[in-house]
mmCIF file of N, CA and C in Angstrom:
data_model
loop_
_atom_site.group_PDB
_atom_site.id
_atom_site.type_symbol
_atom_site.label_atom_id
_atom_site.label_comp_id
_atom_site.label_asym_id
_atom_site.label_seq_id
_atom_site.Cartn_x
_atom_site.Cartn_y
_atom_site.Cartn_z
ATOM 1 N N UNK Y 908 70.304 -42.480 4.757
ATOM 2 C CA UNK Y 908 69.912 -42.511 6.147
ATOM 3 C C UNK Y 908 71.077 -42.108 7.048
ATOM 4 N N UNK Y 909 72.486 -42.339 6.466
ATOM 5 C CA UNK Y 909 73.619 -42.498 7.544
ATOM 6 C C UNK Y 909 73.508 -40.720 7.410
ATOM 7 N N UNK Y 910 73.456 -39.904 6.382
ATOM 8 C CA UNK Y 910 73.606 -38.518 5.743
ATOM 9 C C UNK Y 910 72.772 -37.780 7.025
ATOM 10 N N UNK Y 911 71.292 -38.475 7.341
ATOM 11 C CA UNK Y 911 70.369 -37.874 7.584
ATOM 12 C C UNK Y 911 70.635 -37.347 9.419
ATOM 13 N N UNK Y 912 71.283 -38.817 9.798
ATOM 14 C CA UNK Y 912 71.931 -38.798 11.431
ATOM 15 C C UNK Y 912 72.804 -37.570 11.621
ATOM 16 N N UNK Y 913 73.802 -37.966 10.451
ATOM 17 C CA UNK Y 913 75.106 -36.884 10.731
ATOM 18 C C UNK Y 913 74.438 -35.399 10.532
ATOM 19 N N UNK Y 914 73.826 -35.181 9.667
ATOM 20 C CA UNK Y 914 73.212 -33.993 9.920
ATOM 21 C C UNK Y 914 72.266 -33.336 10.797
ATOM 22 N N UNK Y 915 71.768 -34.109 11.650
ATOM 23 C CA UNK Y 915 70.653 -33.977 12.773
ATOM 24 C C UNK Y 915 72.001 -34.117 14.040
ATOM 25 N N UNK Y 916 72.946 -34.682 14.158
ATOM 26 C CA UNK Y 916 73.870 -34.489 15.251
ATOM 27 C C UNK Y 916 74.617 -33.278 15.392
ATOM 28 N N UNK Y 917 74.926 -32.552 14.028
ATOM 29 C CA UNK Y 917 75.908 -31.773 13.921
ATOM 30 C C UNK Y 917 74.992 -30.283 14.145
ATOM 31 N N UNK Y 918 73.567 -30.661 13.707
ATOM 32 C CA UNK Y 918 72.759 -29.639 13.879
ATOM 33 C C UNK Y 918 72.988 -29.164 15.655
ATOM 34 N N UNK Y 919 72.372 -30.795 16.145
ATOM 35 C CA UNK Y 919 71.821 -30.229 17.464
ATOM 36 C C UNK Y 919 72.894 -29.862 18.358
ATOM 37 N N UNK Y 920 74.603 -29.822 17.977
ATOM 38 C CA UNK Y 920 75.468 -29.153 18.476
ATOM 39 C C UNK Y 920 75.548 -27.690 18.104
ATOM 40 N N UNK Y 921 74.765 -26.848 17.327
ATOM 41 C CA UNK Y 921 74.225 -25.202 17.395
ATOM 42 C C UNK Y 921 73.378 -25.597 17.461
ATOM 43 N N UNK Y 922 72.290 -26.029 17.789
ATOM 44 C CA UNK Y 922 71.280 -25.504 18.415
ATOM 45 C C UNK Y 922 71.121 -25.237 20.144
ATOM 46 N N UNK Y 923 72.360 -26.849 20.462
ATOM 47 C CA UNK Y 923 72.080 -26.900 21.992
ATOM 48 C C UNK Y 923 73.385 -25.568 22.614
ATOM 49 N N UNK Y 924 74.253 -24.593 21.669
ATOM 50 C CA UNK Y 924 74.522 -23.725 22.612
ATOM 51 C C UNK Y 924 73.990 -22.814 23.075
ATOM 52 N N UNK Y 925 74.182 -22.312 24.138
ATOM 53 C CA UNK Y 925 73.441 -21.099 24.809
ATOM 54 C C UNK Y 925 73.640 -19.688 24.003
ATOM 55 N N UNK Y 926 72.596 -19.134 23.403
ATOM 56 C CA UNK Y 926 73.161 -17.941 22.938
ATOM 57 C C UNK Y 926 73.686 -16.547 24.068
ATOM 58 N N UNK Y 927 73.057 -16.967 25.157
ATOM 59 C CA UNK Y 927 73.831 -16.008 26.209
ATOM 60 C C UNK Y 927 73.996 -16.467 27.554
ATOM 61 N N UNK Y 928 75.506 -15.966 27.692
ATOM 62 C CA UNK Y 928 76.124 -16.944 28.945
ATOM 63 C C UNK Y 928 74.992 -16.395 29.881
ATOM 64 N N UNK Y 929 75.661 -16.926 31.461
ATOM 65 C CA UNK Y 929 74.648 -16.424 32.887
ATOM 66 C C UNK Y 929 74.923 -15.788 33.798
ATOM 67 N N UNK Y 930 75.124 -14.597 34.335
ATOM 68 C CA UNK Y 930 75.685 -13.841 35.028
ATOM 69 C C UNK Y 930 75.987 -14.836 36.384
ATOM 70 N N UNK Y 931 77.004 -14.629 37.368
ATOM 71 C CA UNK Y 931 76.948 -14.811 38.511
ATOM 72 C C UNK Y 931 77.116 -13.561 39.951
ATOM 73 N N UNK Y 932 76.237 -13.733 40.210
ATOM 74 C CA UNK Y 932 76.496 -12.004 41.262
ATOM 75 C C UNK Y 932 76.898 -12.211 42.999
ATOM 76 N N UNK Y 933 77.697 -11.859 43.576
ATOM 77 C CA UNK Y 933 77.631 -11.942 45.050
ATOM 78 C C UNK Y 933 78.056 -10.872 45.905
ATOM 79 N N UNK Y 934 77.662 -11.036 46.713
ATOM 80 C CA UNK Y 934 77.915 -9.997 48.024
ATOM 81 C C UNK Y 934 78.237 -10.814 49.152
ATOM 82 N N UNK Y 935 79.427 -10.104 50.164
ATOM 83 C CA UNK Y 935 79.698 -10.860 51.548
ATOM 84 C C UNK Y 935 79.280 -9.910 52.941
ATOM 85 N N UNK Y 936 79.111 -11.028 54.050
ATOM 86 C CA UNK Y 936 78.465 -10.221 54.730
ATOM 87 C C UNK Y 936 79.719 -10.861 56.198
ATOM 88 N N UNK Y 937 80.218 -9.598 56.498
ATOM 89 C CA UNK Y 937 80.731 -9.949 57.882
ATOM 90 C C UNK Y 937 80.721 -9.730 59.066
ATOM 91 N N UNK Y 938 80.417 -10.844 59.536
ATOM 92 C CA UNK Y 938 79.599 -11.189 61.107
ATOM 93 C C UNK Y 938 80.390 -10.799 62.120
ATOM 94 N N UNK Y 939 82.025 -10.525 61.681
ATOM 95 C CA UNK Y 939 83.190 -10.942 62.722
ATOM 96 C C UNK Y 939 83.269 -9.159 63.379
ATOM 97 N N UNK Y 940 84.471 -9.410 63.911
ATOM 98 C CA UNK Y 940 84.801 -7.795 64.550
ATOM 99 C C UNK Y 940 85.924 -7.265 64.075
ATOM 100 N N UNK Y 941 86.746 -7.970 62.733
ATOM 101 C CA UNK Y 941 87.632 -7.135 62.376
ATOM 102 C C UNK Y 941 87.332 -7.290 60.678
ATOM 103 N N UNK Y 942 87.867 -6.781 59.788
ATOM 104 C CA UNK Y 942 87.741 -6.648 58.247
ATOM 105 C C UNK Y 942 87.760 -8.016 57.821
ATOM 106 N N UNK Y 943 86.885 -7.929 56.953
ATOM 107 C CA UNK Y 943 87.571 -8.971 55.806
ATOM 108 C C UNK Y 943 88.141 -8.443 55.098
ATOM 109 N N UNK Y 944 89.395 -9.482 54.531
ATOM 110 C CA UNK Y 944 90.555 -9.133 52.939
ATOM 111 C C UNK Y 944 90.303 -9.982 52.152
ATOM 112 N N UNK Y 945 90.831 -9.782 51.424
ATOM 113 C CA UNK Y 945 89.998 -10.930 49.695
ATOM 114 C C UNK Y 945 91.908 -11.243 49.857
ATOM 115 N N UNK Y 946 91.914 -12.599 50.074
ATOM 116 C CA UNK Y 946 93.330 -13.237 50.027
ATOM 117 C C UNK Y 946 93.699 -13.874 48.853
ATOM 118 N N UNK Y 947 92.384 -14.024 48.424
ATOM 119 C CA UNK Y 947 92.425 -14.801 46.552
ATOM 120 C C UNK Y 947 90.878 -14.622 45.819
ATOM 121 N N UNK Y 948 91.439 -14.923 44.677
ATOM 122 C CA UNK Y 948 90.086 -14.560 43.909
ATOM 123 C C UNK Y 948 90.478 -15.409 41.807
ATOM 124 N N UNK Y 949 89.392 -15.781 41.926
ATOM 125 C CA UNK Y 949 90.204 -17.087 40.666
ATOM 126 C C UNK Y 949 88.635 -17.151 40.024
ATOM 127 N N UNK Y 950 88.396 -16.147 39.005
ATOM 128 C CA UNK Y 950 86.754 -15.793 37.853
ATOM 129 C C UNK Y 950 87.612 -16.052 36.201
ATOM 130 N N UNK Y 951 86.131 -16.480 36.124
ATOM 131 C CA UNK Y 951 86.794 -16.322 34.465
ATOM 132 C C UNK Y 951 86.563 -15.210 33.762
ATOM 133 N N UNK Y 952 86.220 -14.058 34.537
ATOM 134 C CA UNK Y 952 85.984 -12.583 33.708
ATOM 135 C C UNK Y 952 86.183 -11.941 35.144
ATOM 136 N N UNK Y 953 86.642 -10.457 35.017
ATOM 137 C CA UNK Y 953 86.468 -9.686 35.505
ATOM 138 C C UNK Y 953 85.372 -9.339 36.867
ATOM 139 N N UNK Y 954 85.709 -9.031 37.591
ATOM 140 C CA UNK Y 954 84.045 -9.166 38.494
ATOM 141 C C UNK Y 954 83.739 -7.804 38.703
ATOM 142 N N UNK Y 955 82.806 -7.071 38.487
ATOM 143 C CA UNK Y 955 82.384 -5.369 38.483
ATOM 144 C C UNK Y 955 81.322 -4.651 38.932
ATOM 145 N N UNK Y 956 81.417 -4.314 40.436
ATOM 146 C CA UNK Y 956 82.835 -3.470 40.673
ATOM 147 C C UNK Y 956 83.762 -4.869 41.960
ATOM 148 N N UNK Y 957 85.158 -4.256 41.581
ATOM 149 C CA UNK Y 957 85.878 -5.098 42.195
ATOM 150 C C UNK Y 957 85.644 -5.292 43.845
ATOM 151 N N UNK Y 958 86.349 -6.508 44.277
ATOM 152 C CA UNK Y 958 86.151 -6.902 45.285
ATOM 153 C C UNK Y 958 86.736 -5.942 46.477
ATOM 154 N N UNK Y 959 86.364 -5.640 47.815
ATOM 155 C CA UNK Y 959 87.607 -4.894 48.298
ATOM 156 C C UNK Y 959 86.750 -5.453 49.923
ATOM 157 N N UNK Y 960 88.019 -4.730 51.153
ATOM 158 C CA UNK Y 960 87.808 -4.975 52.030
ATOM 159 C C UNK Y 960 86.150 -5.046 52.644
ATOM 160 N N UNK Y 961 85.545 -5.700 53.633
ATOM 161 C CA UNK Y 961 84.461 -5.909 54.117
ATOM 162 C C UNK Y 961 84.323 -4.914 55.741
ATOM 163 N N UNK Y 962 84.024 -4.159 55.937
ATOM 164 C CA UNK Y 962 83.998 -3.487 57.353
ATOM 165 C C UNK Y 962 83.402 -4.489 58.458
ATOM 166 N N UNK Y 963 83.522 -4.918 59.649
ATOM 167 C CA UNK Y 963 82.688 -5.522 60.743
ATOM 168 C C UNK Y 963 81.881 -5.173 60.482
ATOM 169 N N UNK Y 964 80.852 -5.881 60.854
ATOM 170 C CA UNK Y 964 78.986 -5.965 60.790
ATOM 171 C C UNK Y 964 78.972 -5.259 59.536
ATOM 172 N N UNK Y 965 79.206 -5.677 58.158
ATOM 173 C CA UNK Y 965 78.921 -4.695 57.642
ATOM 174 C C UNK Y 965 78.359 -5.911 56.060
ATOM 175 N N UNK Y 966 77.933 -5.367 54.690
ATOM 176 C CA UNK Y 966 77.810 -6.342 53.750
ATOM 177 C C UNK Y 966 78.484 -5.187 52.705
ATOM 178 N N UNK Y 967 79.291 -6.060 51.673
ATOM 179 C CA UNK Y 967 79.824 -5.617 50.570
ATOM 180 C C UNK Y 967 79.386 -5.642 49.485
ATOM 181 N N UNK Y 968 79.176 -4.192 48.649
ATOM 182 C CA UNK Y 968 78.338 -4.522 47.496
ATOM 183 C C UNK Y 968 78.427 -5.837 45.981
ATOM 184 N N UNK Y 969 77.265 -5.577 45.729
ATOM 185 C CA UNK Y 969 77.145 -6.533 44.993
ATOM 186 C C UNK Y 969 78.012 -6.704 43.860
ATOM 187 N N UNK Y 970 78.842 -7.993 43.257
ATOM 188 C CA UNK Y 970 79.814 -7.744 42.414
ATOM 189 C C UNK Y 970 79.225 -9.039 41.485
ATOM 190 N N UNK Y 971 79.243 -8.723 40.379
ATOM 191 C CA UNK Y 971 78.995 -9.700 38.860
ATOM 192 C C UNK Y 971 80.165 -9.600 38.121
ATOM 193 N N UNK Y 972 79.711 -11.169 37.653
ATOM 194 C CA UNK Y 972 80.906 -11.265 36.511
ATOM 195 C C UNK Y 972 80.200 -12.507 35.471
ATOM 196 N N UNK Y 973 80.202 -12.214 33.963
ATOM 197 C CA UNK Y 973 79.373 -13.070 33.239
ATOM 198 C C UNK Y 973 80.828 -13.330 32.386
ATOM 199 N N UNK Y 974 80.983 -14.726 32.198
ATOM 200 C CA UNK Y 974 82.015 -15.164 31.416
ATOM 201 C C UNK Y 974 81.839 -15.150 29.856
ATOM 202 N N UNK Y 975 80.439 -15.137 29.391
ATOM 203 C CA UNK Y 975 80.238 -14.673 27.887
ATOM 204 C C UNK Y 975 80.385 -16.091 27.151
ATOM 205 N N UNK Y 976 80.533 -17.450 28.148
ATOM 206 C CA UNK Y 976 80.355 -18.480 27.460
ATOM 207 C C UNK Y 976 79.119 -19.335 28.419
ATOM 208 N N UNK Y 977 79.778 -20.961 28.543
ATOM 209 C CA UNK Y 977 78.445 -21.855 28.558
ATOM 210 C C UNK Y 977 79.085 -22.311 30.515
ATOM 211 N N UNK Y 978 79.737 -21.235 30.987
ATOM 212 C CA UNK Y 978 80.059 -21.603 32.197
ATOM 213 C C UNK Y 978 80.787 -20.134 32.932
ATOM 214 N N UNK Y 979 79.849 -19.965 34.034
ATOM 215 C CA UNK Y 979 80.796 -18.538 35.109
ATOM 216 C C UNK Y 979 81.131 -19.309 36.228
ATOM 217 N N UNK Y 980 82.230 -18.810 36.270
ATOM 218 C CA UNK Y 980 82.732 -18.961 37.745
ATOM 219 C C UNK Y 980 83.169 -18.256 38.717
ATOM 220 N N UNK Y 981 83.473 -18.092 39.819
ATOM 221 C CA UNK Y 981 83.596 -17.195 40.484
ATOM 222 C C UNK Y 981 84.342 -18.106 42.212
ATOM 223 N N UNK Y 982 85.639 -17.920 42.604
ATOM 224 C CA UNK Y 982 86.110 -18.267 43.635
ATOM 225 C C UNK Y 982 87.170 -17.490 43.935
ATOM 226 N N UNK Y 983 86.299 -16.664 45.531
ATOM 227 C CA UNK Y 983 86.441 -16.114 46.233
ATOM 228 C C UNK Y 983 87.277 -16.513 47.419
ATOM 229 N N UNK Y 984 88.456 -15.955 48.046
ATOM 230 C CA UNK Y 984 88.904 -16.023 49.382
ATOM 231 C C UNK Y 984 89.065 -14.939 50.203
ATOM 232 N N UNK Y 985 88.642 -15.581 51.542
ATOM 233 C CA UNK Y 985 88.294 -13.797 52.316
ATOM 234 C C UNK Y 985 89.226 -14.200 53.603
ATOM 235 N N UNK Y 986 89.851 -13.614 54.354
ATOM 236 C CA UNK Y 986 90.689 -13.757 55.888
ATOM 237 C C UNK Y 986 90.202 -12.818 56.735
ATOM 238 N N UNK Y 987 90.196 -13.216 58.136
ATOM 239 C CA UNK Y 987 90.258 -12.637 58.676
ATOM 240 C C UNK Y 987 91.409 -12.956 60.055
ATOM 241 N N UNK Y 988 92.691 -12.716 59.832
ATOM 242 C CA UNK Y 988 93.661 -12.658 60.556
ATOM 243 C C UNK Y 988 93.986 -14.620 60.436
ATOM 244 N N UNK Y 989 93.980 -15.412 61.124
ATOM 245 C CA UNK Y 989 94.506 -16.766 60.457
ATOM 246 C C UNK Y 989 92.576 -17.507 59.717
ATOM 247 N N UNK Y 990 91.962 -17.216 60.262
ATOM 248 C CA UNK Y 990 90.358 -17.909 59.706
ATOM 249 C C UNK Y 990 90.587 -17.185 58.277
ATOM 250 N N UNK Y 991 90.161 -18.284 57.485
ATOM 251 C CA UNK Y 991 90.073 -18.200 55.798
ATOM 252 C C UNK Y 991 88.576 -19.098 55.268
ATOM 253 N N UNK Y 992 87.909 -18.552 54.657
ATOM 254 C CA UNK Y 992 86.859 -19.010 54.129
ATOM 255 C C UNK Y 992 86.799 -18.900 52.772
ATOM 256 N N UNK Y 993 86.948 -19.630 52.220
ATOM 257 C CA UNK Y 993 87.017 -19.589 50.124
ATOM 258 C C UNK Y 993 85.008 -19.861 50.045
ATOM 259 N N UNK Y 994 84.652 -19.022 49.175
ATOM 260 C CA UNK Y 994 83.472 -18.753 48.795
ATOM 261 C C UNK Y 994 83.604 -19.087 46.835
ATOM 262 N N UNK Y 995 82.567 -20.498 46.375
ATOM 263 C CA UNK Y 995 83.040 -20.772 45.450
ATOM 264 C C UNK Y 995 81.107 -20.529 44.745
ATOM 265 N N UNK Y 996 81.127 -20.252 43.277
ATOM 266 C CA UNK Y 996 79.887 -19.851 42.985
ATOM 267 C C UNK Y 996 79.749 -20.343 41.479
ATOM 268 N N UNK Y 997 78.962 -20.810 40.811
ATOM 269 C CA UNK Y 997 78.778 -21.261 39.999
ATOM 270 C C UNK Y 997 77.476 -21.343 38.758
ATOM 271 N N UNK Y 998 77.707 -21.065 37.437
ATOM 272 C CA UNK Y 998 76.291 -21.838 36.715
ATOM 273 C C UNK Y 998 76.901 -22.159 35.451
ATOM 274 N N UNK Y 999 76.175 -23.201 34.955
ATOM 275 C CA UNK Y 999 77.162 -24.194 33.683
ATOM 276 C C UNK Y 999 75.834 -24.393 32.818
ATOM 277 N N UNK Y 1000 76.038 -24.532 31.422
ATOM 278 C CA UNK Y 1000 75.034 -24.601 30.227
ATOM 279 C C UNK Y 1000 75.183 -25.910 30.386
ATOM 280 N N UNK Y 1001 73.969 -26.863 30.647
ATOM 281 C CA UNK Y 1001 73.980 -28.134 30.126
ATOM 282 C C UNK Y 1001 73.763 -28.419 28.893
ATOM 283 N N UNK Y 1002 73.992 -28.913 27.737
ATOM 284 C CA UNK Y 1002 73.243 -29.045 26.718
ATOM 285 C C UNK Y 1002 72.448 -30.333 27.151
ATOM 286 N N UNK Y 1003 71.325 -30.282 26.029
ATOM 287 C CA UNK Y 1003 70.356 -30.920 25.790
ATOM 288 C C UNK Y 1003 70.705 -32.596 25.541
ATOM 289 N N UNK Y 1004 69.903 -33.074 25.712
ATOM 290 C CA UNK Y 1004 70.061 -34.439 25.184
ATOM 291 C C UNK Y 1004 69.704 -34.803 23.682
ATOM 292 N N UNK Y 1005 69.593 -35.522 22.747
ATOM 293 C CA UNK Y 1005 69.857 -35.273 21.195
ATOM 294 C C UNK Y 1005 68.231 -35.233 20.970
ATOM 295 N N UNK Y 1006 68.016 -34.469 20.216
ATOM 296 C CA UNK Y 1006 66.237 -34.586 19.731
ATOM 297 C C UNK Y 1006 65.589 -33.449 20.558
ATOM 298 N N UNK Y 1007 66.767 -32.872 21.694
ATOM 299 C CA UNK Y 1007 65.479 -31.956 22.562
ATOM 300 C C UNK Y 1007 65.422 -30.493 22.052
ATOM 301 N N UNK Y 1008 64.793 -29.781 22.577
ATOM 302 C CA UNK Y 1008 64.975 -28.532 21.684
ATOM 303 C C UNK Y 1008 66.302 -27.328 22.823
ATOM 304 N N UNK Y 1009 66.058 -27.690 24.096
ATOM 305 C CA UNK Y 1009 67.050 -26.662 24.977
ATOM 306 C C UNK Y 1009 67.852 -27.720 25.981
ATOM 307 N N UNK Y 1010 68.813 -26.853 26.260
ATOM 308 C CA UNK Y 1010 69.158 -27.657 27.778
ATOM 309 C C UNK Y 1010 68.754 -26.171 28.842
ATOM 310 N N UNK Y 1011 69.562 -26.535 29.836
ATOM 311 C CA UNK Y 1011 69.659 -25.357 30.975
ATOM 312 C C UNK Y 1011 70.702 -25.020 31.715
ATOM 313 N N UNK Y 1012 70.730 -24.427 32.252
ATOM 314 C CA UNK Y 1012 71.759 -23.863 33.332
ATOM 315 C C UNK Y 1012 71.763 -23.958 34.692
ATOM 316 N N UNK Y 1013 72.835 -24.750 35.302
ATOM 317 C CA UNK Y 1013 72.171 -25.640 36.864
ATOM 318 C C UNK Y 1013 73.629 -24.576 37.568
ATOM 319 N N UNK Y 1014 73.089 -24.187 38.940
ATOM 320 C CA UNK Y 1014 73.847 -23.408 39.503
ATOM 321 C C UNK Y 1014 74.588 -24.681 40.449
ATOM 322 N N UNK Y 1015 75.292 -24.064 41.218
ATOM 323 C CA UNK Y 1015 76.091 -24.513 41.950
ATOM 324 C C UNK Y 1015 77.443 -23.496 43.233
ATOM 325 N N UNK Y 1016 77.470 -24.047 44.026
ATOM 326 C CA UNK Y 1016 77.969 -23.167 44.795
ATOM 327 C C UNK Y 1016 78.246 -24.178 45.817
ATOM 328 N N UNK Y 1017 79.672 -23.393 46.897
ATOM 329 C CA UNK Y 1017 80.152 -24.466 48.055
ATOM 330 C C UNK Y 1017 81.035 -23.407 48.774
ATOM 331 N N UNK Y 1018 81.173 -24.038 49.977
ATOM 332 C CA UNK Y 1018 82.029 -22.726 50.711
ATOM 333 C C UNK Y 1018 83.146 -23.889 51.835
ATOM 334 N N UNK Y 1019 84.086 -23.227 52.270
ATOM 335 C CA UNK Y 1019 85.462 -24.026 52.480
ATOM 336 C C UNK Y 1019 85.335 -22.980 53.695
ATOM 337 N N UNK Y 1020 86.163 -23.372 54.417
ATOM 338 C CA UNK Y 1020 86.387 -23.080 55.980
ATOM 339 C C UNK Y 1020 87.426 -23.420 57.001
ATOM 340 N N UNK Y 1021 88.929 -22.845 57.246
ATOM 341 C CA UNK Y 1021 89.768 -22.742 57.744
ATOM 342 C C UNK Y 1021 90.236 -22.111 58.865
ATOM 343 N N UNK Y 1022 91.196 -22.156 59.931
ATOM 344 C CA UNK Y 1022 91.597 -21.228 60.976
ATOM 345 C C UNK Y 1022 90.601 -21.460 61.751
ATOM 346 N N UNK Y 1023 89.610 -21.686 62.639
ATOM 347 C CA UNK Y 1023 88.763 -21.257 63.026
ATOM 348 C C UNK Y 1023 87.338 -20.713 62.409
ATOM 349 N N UNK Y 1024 87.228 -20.564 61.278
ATOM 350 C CA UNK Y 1024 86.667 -19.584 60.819
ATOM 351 C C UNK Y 1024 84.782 -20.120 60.143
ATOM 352 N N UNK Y 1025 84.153 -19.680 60.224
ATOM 353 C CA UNK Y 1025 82.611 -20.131 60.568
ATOM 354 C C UNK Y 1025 82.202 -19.203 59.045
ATOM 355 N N UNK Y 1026 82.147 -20.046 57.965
ATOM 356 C CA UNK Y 1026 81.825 -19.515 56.620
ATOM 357 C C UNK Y 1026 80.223 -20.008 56.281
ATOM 358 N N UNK Y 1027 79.646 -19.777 55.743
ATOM 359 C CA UNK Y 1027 78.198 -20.076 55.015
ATOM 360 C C UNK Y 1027 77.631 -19.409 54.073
ATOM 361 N N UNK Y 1028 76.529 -20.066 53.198
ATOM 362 C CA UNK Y 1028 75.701 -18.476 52.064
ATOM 363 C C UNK Y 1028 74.312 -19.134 53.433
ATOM 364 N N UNK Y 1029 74.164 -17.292 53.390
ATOM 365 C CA UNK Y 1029 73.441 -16.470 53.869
ATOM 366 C C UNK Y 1029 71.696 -16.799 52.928
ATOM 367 N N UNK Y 1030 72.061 -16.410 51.808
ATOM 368 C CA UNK Y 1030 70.681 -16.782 50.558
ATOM 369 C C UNK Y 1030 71.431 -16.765 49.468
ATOM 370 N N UNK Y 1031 70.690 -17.571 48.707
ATOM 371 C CA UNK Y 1031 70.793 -17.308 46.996
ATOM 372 C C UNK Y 1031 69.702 -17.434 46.416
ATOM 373 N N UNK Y 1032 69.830 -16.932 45.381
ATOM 374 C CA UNK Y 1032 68.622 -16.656 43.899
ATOM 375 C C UNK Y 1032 68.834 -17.487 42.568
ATOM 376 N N UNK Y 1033 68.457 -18.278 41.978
ATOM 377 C CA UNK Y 1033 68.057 -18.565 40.667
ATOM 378 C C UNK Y 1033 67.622 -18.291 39.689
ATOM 379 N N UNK Y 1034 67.698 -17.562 38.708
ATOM 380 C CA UNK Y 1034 66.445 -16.813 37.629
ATOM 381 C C UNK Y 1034 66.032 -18.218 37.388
ATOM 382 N N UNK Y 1035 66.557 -19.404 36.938
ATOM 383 C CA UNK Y 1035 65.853 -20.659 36.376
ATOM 384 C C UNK Y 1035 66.860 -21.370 34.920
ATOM 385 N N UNK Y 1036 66.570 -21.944 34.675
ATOM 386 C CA UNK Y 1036 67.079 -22.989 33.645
ATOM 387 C C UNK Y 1036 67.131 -22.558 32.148
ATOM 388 N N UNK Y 1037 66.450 -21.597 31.896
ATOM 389 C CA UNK Y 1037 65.862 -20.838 30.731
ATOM 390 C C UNK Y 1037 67.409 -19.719 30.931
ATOM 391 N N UNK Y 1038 67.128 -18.871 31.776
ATOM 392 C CA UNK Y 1038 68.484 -17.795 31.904
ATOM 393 C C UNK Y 1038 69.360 -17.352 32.889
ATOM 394 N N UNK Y 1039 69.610 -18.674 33.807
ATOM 395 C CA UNK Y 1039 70.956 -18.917 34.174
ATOM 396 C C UNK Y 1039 71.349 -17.840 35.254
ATOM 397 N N UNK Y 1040 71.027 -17.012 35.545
ATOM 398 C CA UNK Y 1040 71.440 -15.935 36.388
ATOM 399 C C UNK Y 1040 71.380 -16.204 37.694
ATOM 400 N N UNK Y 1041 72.256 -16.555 38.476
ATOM 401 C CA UNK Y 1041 72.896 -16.778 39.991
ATOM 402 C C UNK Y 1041 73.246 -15.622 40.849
ATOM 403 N N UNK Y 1042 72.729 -15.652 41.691
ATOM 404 C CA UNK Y 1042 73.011 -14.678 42.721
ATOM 405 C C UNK Y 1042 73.232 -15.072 44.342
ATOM 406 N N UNK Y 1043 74.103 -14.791 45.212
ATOM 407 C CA UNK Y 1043 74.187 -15.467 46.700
ATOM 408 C C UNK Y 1043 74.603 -14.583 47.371
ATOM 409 N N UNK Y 1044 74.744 -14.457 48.598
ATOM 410 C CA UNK Y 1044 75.134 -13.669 49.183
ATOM 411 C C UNK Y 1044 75.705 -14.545 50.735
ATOM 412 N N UNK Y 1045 76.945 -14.406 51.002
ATOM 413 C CA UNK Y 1045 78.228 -15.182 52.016
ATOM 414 C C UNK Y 1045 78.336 -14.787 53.230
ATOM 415 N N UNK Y 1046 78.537 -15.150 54.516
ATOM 416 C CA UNK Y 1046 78.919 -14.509 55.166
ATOM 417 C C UNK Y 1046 79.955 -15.494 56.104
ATOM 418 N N UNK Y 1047 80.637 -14.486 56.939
ATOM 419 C CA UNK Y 1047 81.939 -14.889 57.533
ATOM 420 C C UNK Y 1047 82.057 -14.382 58.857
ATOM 421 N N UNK Y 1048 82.607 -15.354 59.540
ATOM 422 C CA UNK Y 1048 82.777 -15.183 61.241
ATOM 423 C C UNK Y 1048 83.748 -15.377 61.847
#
């Protein structure tokens, strides 16, 4: 019986990983009258295509980055002259609880706000719990 546990625990640690991580995608949108600059930027993969300046009134294309494991991240910092807004984005593999057959992928996201500076998400998207795919879109004032 003790044989039967250890093997049903050790199982449901491959079964409960995700066989494919979850993309996270974003775009910024700026409200203000001079550029945004990306002052920092802290992903666990690559983000493609890279981040670059934001024009007034303008939105920056869409940039993904999938970490290829059971968590993406993605934290963003944008300035505009002393106002700083960090744009932080998120989705994490929960595993399952023991006996279940899946867990899911719960997004998450938060935005920081300095200098003056009037940060928010604009919208975001969910594909769902099944495949993890996050999408938002930021904007800055």
């Amino acid at each position: 019986m003790k044989r039967f546990f250890i093997a049903i625990s050790i199982s449901s640690i491959f079964i409960s990983i995700p066989t494919l991580a979850a993309p996270v995608s974003v775009s910024f949108h700026n409200l203000g009258a001079v550029p945004m600059t990306v002052s920092k930027l802290s992903t666990c993969a690559a983000l493609y295509p890279e981040l670059t300046s934001v024009a007034p009134k303008s939105t920056s294309s869409v940039s993904t980055a999938d970490c290829g494991t059971s968590i993406t991240a993605v934290h963003v910092g944008y300035s505009m002259g002393l106002k700083n807004c960090t744009f932080h984005i998120s989705v994490t593999y929960k595993n399952p609880p023991m006996f279940l057959k899946s867990g899911g992928w719960i997004p998450n996201y938060s935005v920081e706000q300095s200098g003056g500076a009037r940060c928010k998400i604009e919208s975001q998207a969910f594909s769902g719990i099944e495949s993890g795919a996050f999408k938002a879109v930021f904007s800055m004032k």
